[in-house]
Amino acid sequence: MQLLARLRAGLAALQWRDFALAQAPCSFCGPSIFVRFNRDETGVRCLRCAASAVHVAMGWALRAQRLDLAATDACEFSARGPLVAYLHRHARSLKVSEYFADLPSGAMRDGVRCEDMQRLSYADASFDLVTHTEVLEHVPDDALALAELHRVLRPGGRLLFTVPLFDSDSTVERAYLRDGVIEHRLAPSYHRDPLRSGEGILAFRDYGSDILTRLQTAGFVAPSLYIAPQKIPWITTPRIVVIAQK
Ligand SMILES: [Zn+2]
């Protein structure tokens, strides 16, 4: 059923003149075939697990950490997808969640736990590994979120995540949330996944390389940028994964 929904979403986003298939290794599945539905980078997927370029980069970054996943309690800020499936298979335990604006952290909707990264319901030092992809730029107060991610990690625990990173030293704040009202400093920028339905989500900022300083401010040590090996044809921009440790 999920495969059918995925296929339907892919077909809806399909531009026939851009359609292409190519063999490439997937960090989750091993040897695989990638399909290009359209020229949008998110329109490139692993045919076996539906991983996007971002997910594949996360997979390589995770492997590079050489963690003993069988002894790892993990936390991922999405409830499905190839990264969730991979962690479900290999980690000792996995907590997954989505963000629902109208629910408090820890509440459930249709079997899915809600977590607001700025106010997590998890206890201190719950996890050895925390991951998220393309989430932090949509969180109104990222300092609060990073402090929370630090709190729920155990000493020595790793944080691995992706955000769109811009070729700039300084992060550009695009919008603020004050007293529940969004104030735009720049034209609103919405990110959307063409293979998922629903409207786009507002990006509160465009991160520059000072994201590493933000991690240090939140208490993380040795923050670094991992450049994932680029094995998927058609993806030309290097995919970067941000890594830090508690
Ligand atoms: Zn795959």
Short mmCIF file of C-alpha atoms and ligand atoms in Angstrom, two decimals:
data_model
loop_
_atom_site.label_atom_id
_atom_site.label_comp_id
_atom_site.label_asym_id
_atom_site.label_seq_id
_atom_site.Cartn_x
_atom_site.Cartn_y
_atom_site.Cartn_z
CA MET A 1 0.00 0.00 0.00
CA GLN A 2 2.80 2.36 0.94
CA LEU A 3 4.62 1.39 -2.25
CA LEU A 4 1.49 2.16 -4.23
CA ALA A 5 1.13 5.59 -2.59
CA ARG A 6 4.80 6.26 -3.25
CA LEU A 7 4.45 5.25 -6.87
CA ARG A 8 1.37 7.42 -7.29
CA ALA A 9 3.18 10.44 -5.76
CA GLY A 10 6.15 9.77 -8.01
CA LEU A 11 3.96 9.58 -11.10
CA ALA A 12 2.22 12.82 -10.15
CA ALA A 13 5.61 14.55 -9.97
CA LEU A 14 6.90 12.81 -13.09
CA GLN A 15 8.12 14.87 -16.03
CA TRP A 16 8.54 12.33 -18.84
CA ARG A 17 11.31 14.22 -20.61
CA ASP A 18 13.38 14.22 -17.39
CA PHE A 19 12.69 10.58 -16.50
CA ALA A 20 15.87 8.53 -16.19
CA LEU A 21 17.22 5.44 -14.44
CA ALA A 22 20.79 4.84 -13.29
CA GLN A 23 22.65 2.26 -11.23
CA ALA A 24 24.22 3.63 -8.05
CA PRO A 25 24.87 2.40 -4.52
CA CYS A 26 22.36 3.43 -1.86
CA SER A 27 23.73 3.91 1.66
CA PHE A 28 20.74 1.97 3.02
CA CYS A 29 20.17 -0.74 0.37
CA GLY A 30 23.58 -1.30 -1.20
CA PRO A 31 23.63 -1.74 -4.99
CA SER A 32 20.47 -0.14 -6.32
CA ILE A 33 18.84 1.76 -9.13
CA PHE A 34 17.99 5.43 -8.83
CA VAL A 35 15.13 7.03 -10.67
CA ARG A 36 14.82 10.66 -11.68
CA PHE A 37 11.20 11.78 -11.79
CA ASN A 38 12.02 15.41 -12.57
CA ARG A 39 14.85 17.95 -12.45
CA ASP A 40 14.12 18.86 -8.84
CA GLU A 41 16.75 17.31 -6.59
CA THR A 42 14.07 15.76 -4.38
CA GLY A 43 12.71 14.09 -7.52
CA VAL A 44 15.66 11.68 -7.48
CA ARG A 45 14.99 8.51 -5.44
CA CYS A 46 16.37 5.07 -4.74
CA LEU A 47 14.00 2.66 -6.43
CA ARG A 48 14.33 0.13 -3.60
CA CYS A 49 13.84 2.29 -0.48
CA ALA A 50 12.73 5.66 -1.95
CA ALA A 51 15.68 7.45 -0.28
CA SER A 52 16.32 10.98 -1.54
CA ALA A 53 19.82 12.43 -1.96
CA VAL A 54 19.53 13.91 1.56
CA HIS A 55 18.63 10.54 3.07
CA VAL A 56 21.39 8.75 1.18
CA ALA A 57 23.89 11.34 2.52
CA MET A 58 22.60 10.75 6.06
CA GLY A 59 23.13 7.02 5.55
CA TRP A 60 26.76 7.52 4.49
CA ALA A 61 27.36 9.88 7.43
CA LEU A 62 25.85 7.35 9.82
CA ARG A 63 28.05 4.57 8.46
CA ALA A 64 31.13 6.82 8.73
CA GLN A 65 30.44 7.21 12.47
CA ARG A 66 31.02 3.46 12.91
CA LEU A 67 28.54 3.38 15.78
CA ASP A 68 27.57 0.10 17.36
CA LEU A 69 23.94 0.53 16.37
CA ALA A 70 22.92 -2.68 18.18
CA ALA A 71 23.86 -0.86 21.40
CA THR A 72 22.37 2.48 20.34
CA ASP A 73 19.13 4.08 21.52
CA ALA A 74 18.14 6.36 18.66
CA CYS A 75 15.72 9.21 18.14
CA GLU A 76 14.63 10.45 14.71
CA PHE A 77 12.37 13.41 14.00
CA SER A 78 10.23 11.77 11.34
CA ALA A 79 7.97 8.76 11.61
CA ARG A 80 8.62 6.99 8.32
CA GLY A 81 10.96 6.81 5.38
CA PRO A 82 14.21 5.03 4.60
CA LEU A 83 16.21 6.46 7.54
CA VAL A 84 13.51 5.36 10.00
CA ALA A 85 13.40 1.91 8.40
CA TYR A 86 17.20 1.60 8.58
CA LEU A 87 17.33 2.65 12.25
CA HIS A 88 14.40 0.33 13.05
CA ARG A 89 16.38 -2.55 11.58
CA HIS A 90 19.71 -1.80 13.23
CA ALA A 91 19.33 0.30 16.40
CA ARG A 92 18.64 -1.19 19.84
CA SER A 93 15.65 1.12 20.16
CA LEU A 94 14.16 3.94 18.13
CA LYS A 95 11.77 6.75 19.02
CA VAL A 96 10.17 8.49 16.06
CA SER A 97 7.94 11.54 15.93
CA GLU A 98 6.44 14.21 13.70
CA TYR A 99 5.55 17.80 14.50
CA PHE A 100 1.86 18.69 14.73
CA ALA A 101 1.40 22.38 15.52
CA ASP A 102 -1.82 21.76 17.48
CA LEU A 103 -0.50 18.97 19.72
CA PRO A 104 1.83 19.12 22.73
CA SER A 105 5.03 17.08 22.73
CA GLY A 106 4.40 13.48 23.75
CA ALA A 107 0.79 13.43 22.49
CA MET A 108 -0.20 10.93 19.82
CA ARG A 109 -2.10 11.32 16.55
CA ASP A 110 -3.03 8.27 14.47
CA GLY A 111 -0.34 6.29 16.26
CA VAL A 112 2.35 8.92 15.62
CA ARG A 113 3.99 10.76 18.50
CA CYS A 114 4.16 14.55 18.34
CA GLU A 115 7.40 16.30 19.34
CA ASP A 116 8.12 20.00 19.20
CA MET A 117 11.90 20.21 19.02
CA GLN A 118 11.81 23.32 21.23
CA ARG A 119 10.06 21.44 24.06
CA LEU A 120 10.78 17.73 23.91
CA SER A 121 8.87 15.32 26.13
CA TYR A 122 11.83 12.91 26.32
CA ALA A 123 13.74 12.60 29.60
CA ASP A 124 17.29 13.90 29.98
CA ALA A 125 20.02 11.64 28.58
CA SER A 126 17.61 9.27 26.78
CA PHE A 127 19.53 8.69 23.55
CA ASP A 128 22.91 7.79 22.08
CA LEU A 129 21.95 9.09 18.64
CA VAL A 130 19.62 11.84 17.46
CA THR A 131 18.94 12.42 13.77
CA HIS A 132 16.80 14.75 11.69
CA THR A 133 16.71 15.87 8.09
CA GLU A 134 15.64 19.30 6.82
CA VAL A 135 13.80 20.19 10.04
CA LEU A 136 15.85 22.72 12.01
CA GLU A 137 15.44 25.57 9.50
CA HIS A 138 11.67 25.33 10.11
CA VAL A 139 11.93 25.60 13.91
CA PRO A 140 11.23 29.15 15.11
CA ASP A 141 13.81 29.13 17.96
CA ASP A 142 16.72 26.93 16.93
CA ALA A 143 18.81 27.79 20.03
CA LEU A 144 16.04 26.31 22.16
CA ALA A 145 15.84 23.26 19.87
CA LEU A 146 19.60 22.62 19.97
CA ALA A 147 19.59 22.94 23.76
CA GLU A 148 16.79 20.36 23.91
CA LEU A 149 18.60 17.97 21.56
CA HIS A 150 21.68 18.32 23.77
CA ARG A 151 19.60 17.63 26.88
CA VAL A 152 18.10 14.37 25.60
CA LEU A 153 21.45 13.00 24.42
CA ARG A 154 23.68 10.97 26.70
CA PRO A 155 27.27 12.13 27.27
CA GLY A 156 29.22 11.13 24.16
CA GLY A 157 25.97 10.83 22.16
CA ARG A 158 25.90 11.98 18.53
CA LEU A 159 23.71 14.40 16.71
CA LEU A 160 23.53 13.97 12.92
CA PHE A 161 21.34 16.17 10.79
CA THR A 162 20.89 18.01 7.53
CA VAL A 163 19.66 21.50 6.79
CA PRO A 164 19.98 23.42 3.55
CA LEU A 165 23.44 24.98 3.98
CA PHE A 166 24.25 28.17 2.14
CA ASP A 167 27.69 29.26 0.97
CA SER A 168 27.95 31.95 3.61
CA ASP A 169 29.71 32.47 6.93
CA SER A 170 26.61 33.84 8.61
CA THR A 171 23.13 32.46 8.95
CA VAL A 172 20.43 34.74 7.55
CA GLU A 173 17.35 34.98 9.76
CA ARG A 174 14.41 35.19 7.38
CA ALA A 175 11.58 35.32 9.93
CA TYR A 176 10.85 35.44 13.66
CA LEU A 177 8.00 34.15 15.76
CA ARG A 178 6.94 36.70 18.37
CA ASP A 179 3.94 36.10 20.63
CA GLY A 180 2.62 33.53 18.20
CA VAL A 181 2.85 35.87 15.21
CA ILE A 182 5.36 35.34 12.39
CA GLU A 183 7.32 38.47 11.44
CA HIS A 184 9.01 38.23 8.06
CA ARG A 185 12.31 40.00 7.56
CA LEU A 186 12.71 38.60 4.05
CA ALA A 187 10.31 37.28 1.44
CA PRO A 188 8.79 34.06 2.84
CA SER A 189 10.59 30.95 1.60
CA TYR A 190 8.64 27.70 1.70
CA HIS A 191 10.25 24.28 1.37
CA ARG A 192 8.23 21.49 -0.08
CA ASP A 193 8.79 17.89 -1.02
CA PRO A 194 7.24 17.21 -4.44
CA LEU A 195 6.76 13.55 -3.52
CA ARG A 196 4.72 14.45 -0.45
CA SER A 197 1.41 16.16 -0.52
CA GLY A 198 0.58 19.27 1.48
CA GLU A 199 1.71 22.84 1.31
CA GLY A 200 5.27 23.93 1.91
CA ILE A 201 6.74 24.81 5.31
CA LEU A 202 8.22 28.20 6.12
CA ALA A 203 12.02 28.36 6.45
CA PHE A 204 12.87 30.62 9.37
CA ARG A 205 16.50 30.94 8.28
CA ASP A 206 19.16 30.11 5.72
CA TYR A 207 22.06 28.49 7.55
CA GLY A 208 25.67 29.42 6.89
CA SER A 209 28.79 27.75 8.26
CA ASP A 210 28.26 29.48 11.63
CA ILE A 211 25.83 26.65 12.36
CA LEU A 212 28.89 25.04 14.00
CA THR A 213 29.11 27.98 16.43
CA ARG A 214 25.41 27.57 17.24
CA LEU A 215 26.06 23.94 18.14
CA GLN A 216 28.96 24.93 20.40
CA THR A 217 26.79 27.55 22.07
CA ALA A 218 24.25 24.80 22.81
CA GLY A 219 27.00 22.76 24.52
CA PHE A 220 27.98 20.37 21.71
CA VAL A 221 31.62 19.50 21.17
CA ALA A 222 33.55 18.83 17.97
CA PRO A 223 30.84 19.97 15.56
CA SER A 224 31.82 19.26 11.96
CA LEU A 225 30.48 19.17 8.44
CA TYR A 226 30.61 15.77 6.74
CA ILE A 227 30.62 15.83 2.96
CA ALA A 228 28.86 12.69 1.77
CA PRO A 229 30.38 10.80 -1.17
CA GLN A 230 28.43 11.70 -4.26
CA LYS A 231 27.47 8.50 -6.03
CA ILE A 232 24.06 9.32 -7.48
CA PRO A 233 24.25 10.66 -11.03
CA TRP A 234 22.41 13.96 -11.65
CA ILE A 235 23.05 15.19 -8.08
CA THR A 236 25.77 17.77 -8.50
CA THR A 237 25.65 19.74 -5.25
CA PRO A 238 27.65 18.11 -2.46
CA ARG A 239 25.34 16.89 0.32
CA ILE A 240 26.56 17.94 3.74
CA VAL A 241 25.62 16.34 7.05
CA VAL A 242 26.17 18.27 10.29
CA ILE A 243 27.67 16.12 13.05
CA ALA A 244 28.21 17.01 16.71
CA GLN A 245 28.73 15.22 19.99
CA LYS A 246 27.57 15.80 23.53
ZN ZN B 1 17.87 2.65 -1.03
#
